Structures are given as C-alpha cells and as structure tokens.
GROMACS .gro file of C-alpha atoms in nm:
model
  471
    1UNK     CA    1   8.488  -5.972  11.189
    2UNK     CA    2   8.598  -5.635  11.314
    3UNK     CA    3   8.500  -5.531  11.661
    4UNK     CA    4   8.235  -5.262  11.677
    5UNK     CA    5   8.224  -5.010  11.953
    6UNK     CA    6   7.973  -4.729  11.967
    7UNK     CA    7   8.202  -4.449  12.067
    8UNK     CA    8   8.154  -4.091  11.956
    9UNK     CA    9   8.393  -3.924  11.711
   10UNK     CA   10   8.453  -3.668  11.987
   11UNK     CA   11   8.591  -3.939  12.216
   12UNK     CA   12   8.929  -4.109  12.191
   13UNK     CA   13   8.809  -4.316  11.895
   14UNK     CA   14   8.786  -4.192  11.539
   15UNK     CA   15   8.575  -4.378  11.284
   16UNK     CA   16   8.597  -4.431  10.914
   17UNK     CA   17   8.356  -4.609  10.687
   18UNK     CA   18   8.464  -4.831  10.403
   19UNK     CA   19   8.225  -4.974  10.151
   20UNK     CA   20   8.282  -5.340  10.072
   21UNK     CA   21   8.099  -5.638   9.931
   22UNK     CA   22   7.946  -5.896  10.162
   23UNK     CA   23   7.983  -6.266  10.101
   24UNK     CA   24   7.643  -6.264   9.931
   25UNK     CA   25   7.756  -5.994   9.691
   26UNK     CA   26   7.548  -5.713   9.842
   27UNK     CA   27   7.707  -5.386   9.953
   28UNK     CA   28   7.756  -5.320  10.320
   29UNK     CA   29   7.937  -5.063  10.529
   30UNK     CA   30   8.208  -5.162  10.773
   31UNK     CA   31   8.295  -4.918  11.047
   32UNK     CA   32   8.667  -4.912  11.116
   33UNK     CA   33   8.789  -4.753  11.434
   34UNK     CA   34   9.132  -4.676  11.562
   35UNK     CA   35   9.205  -4.564  11.916
   36UNK     CA   36   9.463  -4.309  12.023
   37UNK     CA   37   9.619  -4.570  12.253
   38UNK     CA   38   9.976  -4.640  12.143
   39UNK     CA   39  10.014  -4.951  12.360
   40UNK     CA   40   9.889  -5.268  12.188
   41UNK     CA   41   9.868  -5.461  12.515
   42UNK     CA   42   9.645  -5.195  12.671
   43UNK     CA   43   9.427  -5.190  12.362
   44UNK     CA   44   9.375  -5.567  12.385
   45UNK     CA   45   9.305  -5.546  12.758
   46UNK     CA   46   9.012  -5.314  12.681
   47UNK     CA   47   8.877  -5.533  12.399
   48UNK     CA   48   8.898  -5.876  12.560
   49UNK     CA   49   8.616  -5.852  12.820
   50UNK     CA   50   8.351  -5.758  12.562
   51UNK     CA   51   8.462  -6.038  12.332
   52UNK     CA   52   8.451  -6.285  12.619
   53UNK     CA   53   8.091  -6.181  12.683
   54UNK     CA   54   8.017  -6.206  12.312
   55UNK     CA   55   8.139  -6.567  12.310
   56UNK     CA   56   7.933  -6.655  12.618
   57UNK     CA   57   7.623  -6.511  12.454
   58UNK     CA   58   7.689  -6.708  12.134
   59UNK     CA   59   7.713  -7.032  12.332
   60UNK     CA   60   7.408  -6.954  12.544
   61UNK     CA   61   7.175  -6.829  12.269
   62UNK     CA   62   7.287  -7.038  11.971
   63UNK     CA   63   7.475  -7.337  12.109
   64UNK     CA   64   7.239  -7.587  11.947
   65UNK     CA   65   7.217  -7.422  11.604
   66UNK     CA   66   7.339  -7.656  11.329
   67UNK     CA   67   7.608  -7.529  11.089
   68UNK     CA   68   7.569  -7.801  10.826
   69UNK     CA   69   7.570  -8.172  10.758
   70UNK     CA   70   7.878  -8.396  10.771
   71UNK     CA   71   7.905  -8.645  10.486
   72UNK     CA   72   8.125  -8.948  10.432
   73UNK     CA   73   8.303  -8.754  10.156
   74UNK     CA   74   8.405  -8.491  10.412
   75UNK     CA   75   8.537  -8.750  10.654
   76UNK     CA   76   8.738  -8.925  10.382
   77UNK     CA   77   8.835  -8.605  10.201
   78UNK     CA   78   9.044  -8.422  10.459
   79UNK     CA   79   8.742  -8.257  10.628
   80UNK     CA   80   8.708  -8.016  10.335
   81UNK     CA   81   8.396  -7.806  10.354
   82UNK     CA   82   8.342  -7.898  10.719
   83UNK     CA   83   8.290  -7.600  10.950
   84UNK     CA   84   8.456  -7.679  11.281
   85UNK     CA   85   8.692  -7.402  11.395
   86UNK     CA   86   8.669  -7.055  11.543
   87UNK     CA   87   8.930  -6.828  11.380
   88UNK     CA   88   8.883  -6.456  11.441
   89UNK     CA   89   9.169  -6.297  11.250
   90UNK     CA   90   9.067  -6.377  10.892
   91UNK     CA   91   8.794  -6.537  10.683
   92UNK     CA   92   8.834  -6.701  10.342
   93UNK     CA   93   8.552  -6.689  10.088
   94UNK     CA   94   8.570  -6.923   9.785
   95UNK     CA   95   8.477  -6.644   9.545
   96UNK     CA   96   8.642  -6.328   9.677
   97UNK     CA   97   8.939  -6.464   9.872
   98UNK     CA   98   9.082  -6.368  10.207
   99UNK     CA   99   8.965  -6.087  10.432
  100UNK     CA  100   9.173  -5.980  10.730
  101UNK     CA  101   8.928  -5.873  11.001
  102UNK     CA  102   8.680  -5.794  10.727
  103UNK     CA  103   8.923  -5.611  10.497
  104UNK     CA  104   9.025  -5.738  10.154
  105UNK     CA  105   9.385  -5.717  10.037
  106UNK     CA  106   9.321  -5.407   9.820
  107UNK     CA  107   9.153  -5.240  10.118
  108UNK     CA  108   9.449  -5.326  10.342
  109UNK     CA  109   9.682  -5.178  10.081
  110UNK     CA  110   9.476  -4.860  10.084
  111UNK     CA  111   9.409  -4.824  10.458
  112UNK     CA  112   9.711  -4.964  10.644
  113UNK     CA  113  10.010  -4.734  10.701
  114UNK     CA  114  10.304  -4.769  10.464
  115UNK     CA  115  10.675  -4.688  10.486
  116UNK     CA  116  10.632  -4.428  10.213
  117UNK     CA  117  10.338  -4.258  10.039
  118UNK     CA  118  10.167  -4.500   9.804
  119UNK     CA  119  10.385  -4.787   9.928
  120UNK     CA  120  10.295  -5.136  10.037
  121UNK     CA  121  10.136  -5.187  10.381
  122UNK     CA  122  10.366  -5.236  10.678
  123UNK     CA  123  10.331  -5.583  10.836
  124UNK     CA  124  10.316  -5.421  11.180
  125UNK     CA  125   9.997  -5.248  11.069
  126UNK     CA  126   9.843  -5.579  10.973
  127UNK     CA  127   9.952  -5.730  11.305
  128UNK     CA  128   9.768  -5.451  11.489
  129UNK     CA  129   9.464  -5.513  11.270
  130UNK     CA  130   9.470  -5.889  11.328
  131UNK     CA  131   9.496  -5.851  11.705
  132UNK     CA  132   9.249  -5.567  11.756
  133UNK     CA  133   9.021  -5.558  11.451
  134UNK     CA  134   9.112  -5.190  11.410
  135UNK     CA  135   9.308  -5.000  11.147
  136UNK     CA  136   9.608  -4.842  11.324
  137UNK     CA  137   9.753  -4.497  11.276
  138UNK     CA  138  10.108  -4.450  11.151
  139UNK     CA  139  10.211  -4.348  11.503
  140UNK     CA  140  10.071  -4.671  11.646
  141UNK     CA  141  10.252  -4.873  11.382
  142UNK     CA  142  10.581  -4.691  11.449
  143UNK     CA  143  10.543  -4.761  11.822
  144UNK     CA  144  10.478  -5.130  11.752
  145UNK     CA  145  10.781  -5.142  11.519
  146UNK     CA  146  10.997  -5.004  11.798
  147UNK     CA  147  10.854  -5.259  12.043
  148UNK     CA  148  10.930  -5.547  11.806
  149UNK     CA  149  11.287  -5.424  11.751
  150UNK     CA  150  11.333  -5.412  12.129
  151UNK     CA  151  11.213  -5.771  12.160
  152UNK     CA  152  11.433  -5.896  11.874
  153UNK     CA  153  11.712  -6.056  12.074
  154UNK     CA  154  11.836  -6.412  12.013
  155UNK     CA  155  12.020  -6.611  12.283
  156UNK     CA  156  12.347  -6.771  12.171
  157UNK     CA  157  12.217  -7.123  12.234
  158UNK     CA  158  11.968  -7.080  11.948
  159UNK     CA  159  12.245  -7.026  11.696
  160UNK     CA  160  12.440  -7.317  11.846
  161UNK     CA  161  12.137  -7.544  11.806
  162UNK     CA  162  12.111  -7.450  11.437
  163UNK     CA  163  12.487  -7.491  11.389
  164UNK     CA  164  12.462  -7.846  11.525
  165UNK     CA  165  12.271  -7.940  11.209
  166UNK     CA  166  12.441  -8.016  10.878
  167UNK     CA  167  12.455  -7.708  10.659
  168UNK     CA  168  12.278  -7.919  10.395
  169UNK     CA  169  11.970  -7.965  10.617
  170UNK     CA  170  11.658  -7.816  10.463
  171UNK     CA  171  11.613  -7.448  10.556
  172UNK     CA  172  11.279  -7.528  10.719
  173UNK     CA  173  11.444  -7.791  10.940
  174UNK     CA  174  11.698  -7.534  11.054
  175UNK     CA  175  11.432  -7.267  11.102
  176UNK     CA  176  11.201  -7.492  11.307
  177UNK     CA  177  11.499  -7.602  11.517
  178UNK     CA  178  11.577  -7.239  11.594
  179UNK     CA  179  11.218  -7.172  11.699
  180UNK     CA  180  11.221  -7.477  11.927
  181UNK     CA  181  11.545  -7.354  12.082
  182UNK     CA  182  11.379  -7.019  12.159
  183UNK     CA  183  11.115  -7.202  12.364
  184UNK     CA  184  11.329  -7.213  12.679
  185UNK     CA  185  11.247  -6.845  12.736
  186UNK     CA  186  10.868  -6.894  12.719
  187UNK     CA  187  10.685  -6.658  12.953
  188UNK     CA  188  10.369  -6.868  12.923
  189UNK     CA  189  10.541  -7.184  13.044
  190UNK     CA  190  10.694  -6.999  13.341
  191UNK     CA  191  10.360  -6.842  13.436
  192UNK     CA  192  10.173  -7.172  13.403
  193UNK     CA  193  10.423  -7.350  13.627
  194UNK     CA  194  10.371  -7.076  13.889
  195UNK     CA  195   9.993  -7.135  13.881
  196UNK     CA  196   9.868  -6.831  13.689
  197UNK     CA  197   9.489  -6.787  13.679
  198UNK     CA  198   9.320  -6.912  13.362
  199UNK     CA  199   9.169  -6.566  13.312
  200UNK     CA  200   9.520  -6.426  13.270
  201UNK     CA  201   9.653  -6.690  13.029
  202UNK     CA  202   9.636  -6.443  12.743
  203UNK     CA  203   9.895  -6.207  12.894
  204UNK     CA  204  10.202  -6.438  12.892
  205UNK     CA  205  10.072  -6.579  12.561
  206UNK     CA  206  10.078  -6.222  12.427
  207UNK     CA  207  10.435  -6.169  12.552
  208UNK     CA  208  10.552  -6.495  12.395
  209UNK     CA  209  10.372  -6.418  12.069
  210UNK     CA  210  10.517  -6.068  12.031
  211UNK     CA  211  10.863  -6.195  12.125
  212UNK     CA  212  10.833  -6.479  11.874
  213UNK     CA  213  10.711  -6.255  11.593
  214UNK     CA  214  11.004  -6.020  11.664
  215UNK     CA  215  11.261  -6.300  11.677
  216UNK     CA  216  11.175  -6.518  11.377
  217UNK     CA  217  11.319  -6.281  11.111
  218UNK     CA  218  11.657  -6.294  11.285
  219UNK     CA  219  11.650  -6.675  11.304
  220UNK     CA  220  11.537  -6.699  10.942
  221UNK     CA  221  11.806  -6.456  10.825
  222UNK     CA  222  12.070  -6.652  11.017
  223UNK     CA  223  11.966  -6.972  10.838
  224UNK     CA  224  11.987  -6.798  10.500
  225UNK     CA  225  12.327  -6.640  10.562
  226UNK     CA  226  12.459  -6.967  10.709
  227UNK     CA  227  12.354  -7.170  10.407
  228UNK     CA  228  12.417  -6.933  10.119
  229UNK     CA  229  12.647  -6.649  10.232
  230UNK     CA  230  12.930  -6.824  10.420
  231UNK     CA  231  12.775  -6.748  10.759
  232UNK     CA  232  12.834  -6.373  10.732
  233UNK     CA  233  12.537  -6.228  10.919
  234UNK     CA  234  12.400  -5.876  10.893
  235UNK     CA  235  12.275  -5.693  11.205
  236UNK     CA  236  11.932  -5.536  11.234
  237UNK     CA  237  11.896  -5.171  11.133
  238UNK     CA  238  11.715  -4.960  11.395
  239UNK     CA  239  11.572  -4.725  11.133
  240UNK     CA  240  11.391  -4.998  10.941
  241UNK     CA  241  11.049  -5.156  10.987
  242UNK     CA  242  10.974  -5.529  11.025
  243UNK     CA  243  10.961  -5.623  10.656
  244UNK     CA  244  11.239  -5.385  10.558
  245UNK     CA  245  11.467  -5.518  10.829
  246UNK     CA  246  11.402  -5.877  10.727
  247UNK     CA  247  11.510  -5.802  10.370
  248UNK     CA  248  11.811  -5.607  10.501
  249UNK     CA  249  11.928  -5.892  10.728
  250UNK     CA  250  11.897  -6.134  10.436
  251UNK     CA  251  12.132  -5.902  10.244
  252UNK     CA  252  11.898  -5.702  10.020
  253UNK     CA  253  11.878  -5.323  10.041
  254UNK     CA  254  11.715  -5.238   9.707
  255UNK     CA  255  11.417  -5.017   9.807
  256UNK     CA  256  11.192  -5.220   9.576
  257UNK     CA  257  11.296  -5.543   9.749
  258UNK     CA  258  11.213  -5.387  10.086
  259UNK     CA  259  10.870  -5.297   9.952
  260UNK     CA  260  10.826  -5.649   9.814
  261UNK     CA  261  10.910  -5.800  10.153
  262UNK     CA  262  10.653  -5.576  10.323
  263UNK     CA  263  10.391  -5.693  10.074
  264UNK     CA  264  10.503  -6.056  10.095
  265UNK     CA  265  10.485  -6.075  10.475
  266UNK     CA  266  10.148  -5.899  10.481
  267UNK     CA  267   9.967  -6.118  10.227
  268UNK     CA  268  10.117  -6.445  10.357
  269UNK     CA  269  10.040  -6.372  10.722
  270UNK     CA  270   9.704  -6.545  10.760
  271UNK     CA  271   9.455  -6.750  10.558
  272UNK     CA  272   9.186  -6.844  10.813
  273UNK     CA  273   9.220  -7.144  11.042
  274UNK     CA  274   9.166  -7.457  10.835
  275UNK     CA  275   9.495  -7.474  10.643
  276UNK     CA  276   9.759  -7.715  10.773
  277UNK     CA  277   9.992  -7.468  10.946
  278UNK     CA  278   9.719  -7.255  11.105
  279UNK     CA  279   9.517  -7.557  11.218
  280UNK     CA  280   9.828  -7.728  11.355
  281UNK     CA  281   9.926  -7.421  11.556
  282UNK     CA  282   9.571  -7.391  11.692
  283UNK     CA  283   9.548  -7.762  11.772
  284UNK     CA  284   9.880  -7.779  11.958
  285UNK     CA  285   9.805  -7.455  12.145
  286UNK     CA  286   9.468  -7.595  12.255
  287UNK     CA  287   9.666  -7.833  12.479
  288UNK     CA  288   9.808  -7.516  12.642
  289UNK     CA  289  10.141  -7.568  12.473
  290UNK     CA  290  10.311  -7.229  12.461
  291UNK     CA  291  10.337  -7.019  12.142
  292UNK     CA  292  10.690  -7.143  12.066
  293UNK     CA  293  10.590  -7.510  12.074
  294UNK     CA  294  10.271  -7.438  11.881
  295UNK     CA  295  10.438  -7.232  11.611
  296UNK     CA  296  10.721  -7.483  11.568
  297UNK     CA  297  10.456  -7.750  11.507
  298UNK     CA  298  10.287  -7.520  11.255
  299UNK     CA  299  10.617  -7.475  11.071
  300UNK     CA  300  10.655  -7.850  11.034
  301UNK     CA  301  10.314  -7.859  10.868
  302UNK     CA  302  10.405  -7.564  10.647
  303UNK     CA  303  10.713  -7.755  10.528
  304UNK     CA  304  10.499  -8.012  10.348
  305UNK     CA  305  10.492  -8.020   9.965
  306UNK     CA  306  10.113  -7.979   9.964
  307UNK     CA  307  10.131  -7.662  10.174
  308UNK     CA  308  10.413  -7.408  10.208
  309UNK     CA  309  10.675  -7.599  10.016
  310UNK     CA  310  10.473  -7.542   9.699
  311UNK     CA  311  10.622  -7.194   9.647
  312UNK     CA  312  10.969  -7.339   9.584
  313UNK     CA  313  10.821  -7.601   9.351
  314UNK     CA  314  10.666  -7.330   9.132
  315UNK     CA  315  10.993  -7.150   9.057
  316UNK     CA  316  11.175  -7.479   8.996
  317UNK     CA  317  10.904  -7.585   8.752
  318UNK     CA  318  10.912  -7.248   8.571
  319UNK     CA  319  11.289  -7.273   8.539
  320UNK     CA  320  11.248  -7.624   8.396
  321UNK     CA  321  11.023  -7.474   8.128
  322UNK     CA  322  11.293  -7.221   8.041
  323UNK     CA  323  11.567  -7.485   8.042
  324UNK     CA  324  11.377  -7.704   7.798
  325UNK     CA  325  11.200  -7.447   7.580
  326UNK     CA  326  11.386  -7.118   7.629
  327UNK     CA  327  11.268  -6.782   7.764
  328UNK     CA  328  11.082  -6.689   7.445
  329UNK     CA  329  10.849  -6.986   7.447
  330UNK     CA  330  10.533  -6.954   7.239
  331UNK     CA  331  10.185  -7.004   7.379
  332UNK     CA  332  10.149  -7.332   7.189
  333UNK     CA  333  10.484  -7.463   7.313
  334UNK     CA  334  10.384  -7.371   7.668
  335UNK     CA  335  10.052  -7.549   7.629
  336UNK     CA  336  10.234  -7.860   7.510
  337UNK     CA  337  10.469  -7.846   7.810
  338UNK     CA  338  10.176  -7.813   8.051
  339UNK     CA  339  10.011  -8.120   7.897
  340UNK     CA  340  10.344  -8.304   7.913
  341UNK     CA  341  10.363  -8.230   8.287
  342UNK     CA  342  10.006  -8.346   8.349
  343UNK     CA  343  10.038  -8.658   8.137
  344UNK     CA  344  10.346  -8.763   8.333
  345UNK     CA  345  10.130  -8.784   8.646
  346UNK     CA  346  10.251  -8.457   8.796
  347UNK     CA  347  10.064  -8.136   8.878
  348UNK     CA  348  10.131  -7.784   8.754
  349UNK     CA  349  10.246  -7.617   9.076
  350UNK     CA  350  10.087  -7.286   9.172
  351UNK     CA  351   9.741  -7.357   9.035
  352UNK     CA  352   9.433  -7.465   9.230
  353UNK     CA  353   9.334  -7.421   9.592
  354UNK     CA  354   9.148  -7.622   9.857
  355UNK     CA  355   8.891  -7.346   9.915
  356UNK     CA  356   8.924  -7.074   9.651
  357UNK     CA  357   8.731  -7.106   9.325
  358UNK     CA  358   8.869  -6.795   9.153
  359UNK     CA  359   9.210  -6.633   9.106
  360UNK     CA  360   9.375  -6.584   9.444
  361UNK     CA  361   9.379  -6.210   9.528
  362UNK     CA  362   9.724  -6.266   9.675
  363UNK     CA  363   9.835  -6.364   9.323
  364UNK     CA  364   9.666  -6.056   9.181
  365UNK     CA  365   9.841  -5.806   9.408
  366UNK     CA  366  10.178  -5.965   9.332
  367UNK     CA  367  10.102  -5.941   8.962
  368UNK     CA  368  10.023  -5.572   9.006
  369UNK     CA  369  10.355  -5.527   9.187
  370UNK     CA  370  10.535  -5.694   8.896
  371UNK     CA  371  10.355  -5.481   8.637
  372UNK     CA  372  10.465  -5.172   8.827
  373UNK     CA  373  10.827  -5.266   8.900
  374UNK     CA  374  10.942  -5.542   8.662
  375UNK     CA  375  10.715  -5.563   8.357
  376UNK     CA  376  10.997  -5.676   8.126
  377UNK     CA  377  11.132  -5.954   8.347
  378UNK     CA  378  11.137  -6.272   8.130
  379UNK     CA  379  11.012  -6.501   8.407
  380UNK     CA  380  10.729  -6.261   8.489
  381UNK     CA  381  10.629  -6.264   8.124
  382UNK     CA  382  10.630  -6.643   8.136
  383UNK     CA  383  10.409  -6.636   8.448
  384UNK     CA  384  10.170  -6.409   8.257
  385UNK     CA  385  10.155  -6.661   7.973
  386UNK     CA  386  10.088  -6.939   8.221
  387UNK     CA  387   9.791  -6.739   8.349
  388UNK     CA  388   9.650  -6.755   7.995
  389UNK     CA  389   9.742  -7.116   7.920
  390UNK     CA  390   9.701  -7.326   8.235
  391UNK     CA  391   9.341  -7.257   8.345
  392UNK     CA  392   9.187  -7.367   8.010
  393UNK     CA  393   9.403  -7.680   8.009
  394UNK     CA  394   9.303  -7.772   8.365
  395UNK     CA  395   8.939  -7.702   8.281
  396UNK     CA  396   8.967  -7.931   7.979
  397UNK     CA  397   9.122  -8.196   8.201
  398UNK     CA  398   8.799  -8.192   8.401
  399UNK     CA  399   8.940  -8.303   8.736
  400UNK     CA  400   9.017  -7.968   8.894
  401UNK     CA  401   8.759  -7.762   9.085
  402UNK     CA  402   8.975  -7.450   9.074
  403UNK     CA  403   9.204  -7.405   8.770
  404UNK     CA  404   9.316  -7.054   8.871
  405UNK     CA  405   9.657  -6.947   9.008
  406UNK     CA  406   9.718  -6.924   9.381
  407UNK     CA  407   9.962  -6.718   9.587
  408UNK     CA  408  10.254  -6.954   9.512
  409UNK     CA  409  10.228  -6.905   9.135
  410UNK     CA  410  10.389  -6.562   9.154
  411UNK     CA  411  10.601  -6.507   9.465
  412UNK     CA  412  10.909  -6.697   9.350
  413UNK     CA  413  10.945  -6.496   9.030
  414UNK     CA  414  10.940  -6.169   9.225
  415UNK     CA  415  11.198  -6.289   9.476
  416UNK     CA  416  11.416  -6.427   9.197
  417UNK     CA  417  11.410  -6.092   9.016
  418UNK     CA  418  11.563  -5.912   9.314
  419UNK     CA  419  11.835  -6.172   9.369
  420UNK     CA  420  11.681  -6.410   9.621
  421UNK     CA  421  11.724  -6.705   9.388
  422UNK     CA  422  11.749  -6.990   9.638
  423UNK     CA  423  11.409  -7.150   9.589
  424UNK     CA  424  11.472  -7.407   9.860
  425UNK     CA  425  11.460  -7.122  10.113
  426UNK     CA  426  11.128  -6.972  10.007
  427UNK     CA  427  10.912  -7.161  10.255
  428UNK     CA  428  11.107  -6.998  10.540
  429UNK     CA  429  10.983  -6.660  10.416
  430UNK     CA  430  10.631  -6.802  10.427
  431UNK     CA  431  10.695  -6.922  10.784
  432UNK     CA  432  10.812  -6.581  10.907
  433UNK     CA  433  10.499  -6.426  10.756
  434UNK     CA  434  10.264  -6.686  10.904
  435UNK     CA  435  10.385  -6.604  11.257
  436UNK     CA  436  10.169  -6.290  11.250
  437UNK     CA  437   9.842  -6.470  11.188
  438UNK     CA  438   9.898  -6.784  11.396
  439UNK     CA  439  10.029  -6.594  11.698
  440UNK     CA  440   9.752  -6.332  11.681
  441UNK     CA  441   9.486  -6.602  11.687
  442UNK     CA  442   9.671  -6.788  11.962
  443UNK     CA  443   9.644  -6.481  12.187
  444UNK     CA  444   9.270  -6.477  12.127
  445UNK     CA  445   9.247  -6.854  12.186
  446UNK     CA  446   9.376  -6.797  12.537
  447UNK     CA  447   9.177  -6.476  12.591
  448UNK     CA  448   8.851  -6.649  12.496
  449UNK     CA  449   8.935  -6.963  12.691
  450UNK     CA  450   8.891  -7.191  12.391
  451UNK     CA  451   8.901  -7.559  12.493
  452UNK     CA  452   9.119  -7.853  12.403
  453UNK     CA  453   9.047  -7.960  12.045
  454UNK     CA  454   8.925  -8.320  12.035
  455UNK     CA  455   8.715  -8.422  11.730
  456UNK     CA  456   8.567  -8.771  11.700
  457UNK     CA  457   8.729  -9.021  11.463
  458UNK     CA  458   8.579  -9.340  11.317
  459UNK     CA  459   8.697  -9.652  11.134
  460UNK     CA  460   8.599  -9.769  10.786
  461UNK     CA  461   8.412 -10.053  10.955
  462UNK     CA  462   8.206  -9.801  11.153
  463UNK     CA  463   8.140  -9.596  10.839
  464UNK     CA  464   8.022  -9.900  10.642
  465UNK     CA  465   7.786 -10.013  10.917
  466UNK     CA  466   7.651  -9.662  10.969
  467UNK     CA  467   7.588  -9.606  10.597
  468UNK     CA  468   7.417  -9.945  10.553
  469UNK     CA  469   7.194  -9.869  10.850
  470UNK     CA  470   7.114  -9.518  10.718
  471UNK     CA  471   7.037  -9.636  10.363
   0.00000   0.00000   0.00000
C-alpha cells in the first residue's frame, strides 16, 4: 500500500487523487503524493521511521489475529493460497492482477513519467514508486537516472569470471555468475564486518541495491554480445534512460524497441513476494546475506522452466506451430495443434498462472503495444488466434484453474519482431527487470528489521498421524 502523509498542498508535498477499484470491487480514492526532494536516499530516510512504528503497532495490536487456516493440500501443494510473507512493493489479486504500491499497470502507464509524451513509463519512475510509495516527478526520475548511470561501473574481474565459462553455457548461468562476481564490492558485507548498528542495516543495503540495479544491464548486455555478437560490446549512452540504455547496449536503437524495453522492464519488475525468484531473494536476504548474494539466488530460481524460463518456451512453441502448419494457420488447425500438444503430455506454454484467475494485465498491455506498433506481424496475429483458441480448449480439458494467457504468452513475439530473436536469452531480460522489485523490497526488509525466515516443516508420517487424530 502507498504511504499516506497528511501534509498540506502548500507544503513541500503535492497530492493527486486517483480513483481505482478495491479488491472487493468497490471504488476508493488513493492519495498519491510526491515530494520535491530529488534525493531518493533522503526520501527513504524520512519515510522509514513512520513505517517502523507502523510495523510495531501491527505486531502489538494485531499479533494474534488469524489470517486463515492451513490445510494438508496447502502443505503438499507448494504452499499455494497460504498467507505467510510481508511484501510491501506490490500486491497480486487473482481477479485484477498486480498493483505496484496500489497502482495498476494502466495507472502506472498514465501517471509515471515517460521518455516522451504518451510513451511507456520509465523504469526509474517505477523504482522510485516501489521504494517510496510515491509517484515521482520527471525531475526526480531524471536525477535517479543520472545516479544509476554513475553507479553503472563493472570491475574487470566480473567479465573475466563470465569469460571463464563456455560460451555455450546458458545465458542465465553466465548472468548469475556475473552477479556473484560483483558481490566482492558489497557495501553491506563491509559494514556488517565493521559492526554496523542493526538500525542502520538499510543504508548499506540501499547502496548495494542501487549499485546492483545499475550494474545488471551491463552484465546482461555483455552476456548477450559475448554469445551472439562475437563479443563486440557497446558502451552505455549518457543521454539514455535505464530501459533505453539496456536496449542500446544489446545493440538495438529503434525508438520503438527502446519503448518496448521500458515497458518490459517496468511490467516484469515485481509480482508480490510469493513467486520463486522474489521469495528466494527474500529468504536468502533474511539470513542477512547481502543484496548480491540474495539476488543471485533469486536468479537461479528464475532460471527454472516453471518460472522465468517459460518466456523462451513460449516463442519456441509458437515457432514450432509455424514450422508445422505455416504462418496462415486456420483456427481449426490451431485448435488441433493445441490438442496435439496437450495429448502428448505437454502444456501450452504462456497460459495459466499460480494466482491469477483472469487474463494477466501484463499480457494485455503488451497486446496493446503490439496493436499500436506491429498489428500486421504474423507471429502477433498467431498470438491473437491463440488467445481465442487456447482458453476454451483448456476449459474443456477441465484440469486448469486459469486458462487465460500470462505475461510470457506475449513478450517473446514483441522481442522477436524487433530483432531480438535469441529466445534462450529472454530470461536474462526478466532477471534484469526483477532486480527492481526484489532489491526494493530487500531495502525495506532491512529497514523494518524483518527476521530470519524459518517456517516449520513436517513429514508424511506426521501428517498422517495428525489427520487421523483430527478426524
């Protein structure tokens, strides 16, 4: 939820009201405030004490309030539906999708500063929002962009560590190796070894997090150019923003591709705390591992086929449809191919979600981008047909709680259109984006003094005895 501060319009804060739907479907008003402070660190320093008091009050007044019942199905089913984490930066609702600090994706597109009028939101703006709960001004975003460019320096040993791997190693292996190599410069580790007070943990965590967010596009671009472009790297451009520079360093300067990368990074940045990468980062950080160690662990979770690797699987599957049936496949042919995939024991990648029960709004905004910029692209037209064909088939199958497309169903087709055709690399883009959300929450983990995560586990023997006794 956004932070609320009762400050007059005549003071240094200016307020705006945005109407939005609550989780129950009723209309509420959310007050959004942005300060005139250009320094993100100073802004956080003002916010943290009141949020620390808020947490203390929650524990004191409501510590014994129950949040639900835990069933055997939850224990055996990957803890789905079990409420057990505090994650401030975003909240996922099964019906309406993700909200970043209370704002939906369309609201972020409308309210966050863009590189050009009517353009996609700048990732730096979302980073400010995630960390502070406030919508930044363009001047604040520009100042943060400059700060991130200043921090974007990679020691030579990082590149040497990546070069020690075979060039055939998966891009995520190379990327995670680069992040681990960056860890030797951790400010948090240095401060902890010197005996920093627990109340100040958040400050070196903030420095590490901002440094890491600034550095990962350079590491990711190095991996891409090493694998696919004969190692010919492209330097950062001082005039470009975070998303624009990432596209530029990869080798893409089409203005539409720069806009796509801004959108991509923004919508992939965070998806509350229960997904594998976010939860892994939070879990590892709860041991007071620094942001580099925590984010590297998160990347290894993101690399799994059931999580971030799914976006490469979608494009490969779509291309297999084209290879077998051609670009001008009919709806009936496509339906037959979908059934063929399912009957072979495989899934249709890009459909379904562990929490969502409707079309992922991250899919929707990518579809809108495609309708605006590439409506005649053959693969986009195929994706549109899949949107019509797959959900009814999955519903007929009867085993899927959510037959609707998720974020992965669309991103590969957009990237492919602008020339980023190496599907094996796509999860790295996801990883760069996810640094914003995981690192933002990690700063708040340390600011709020959240404890070591240590849930209770049980054996099947214990479960059987407990259930027999409870029957």
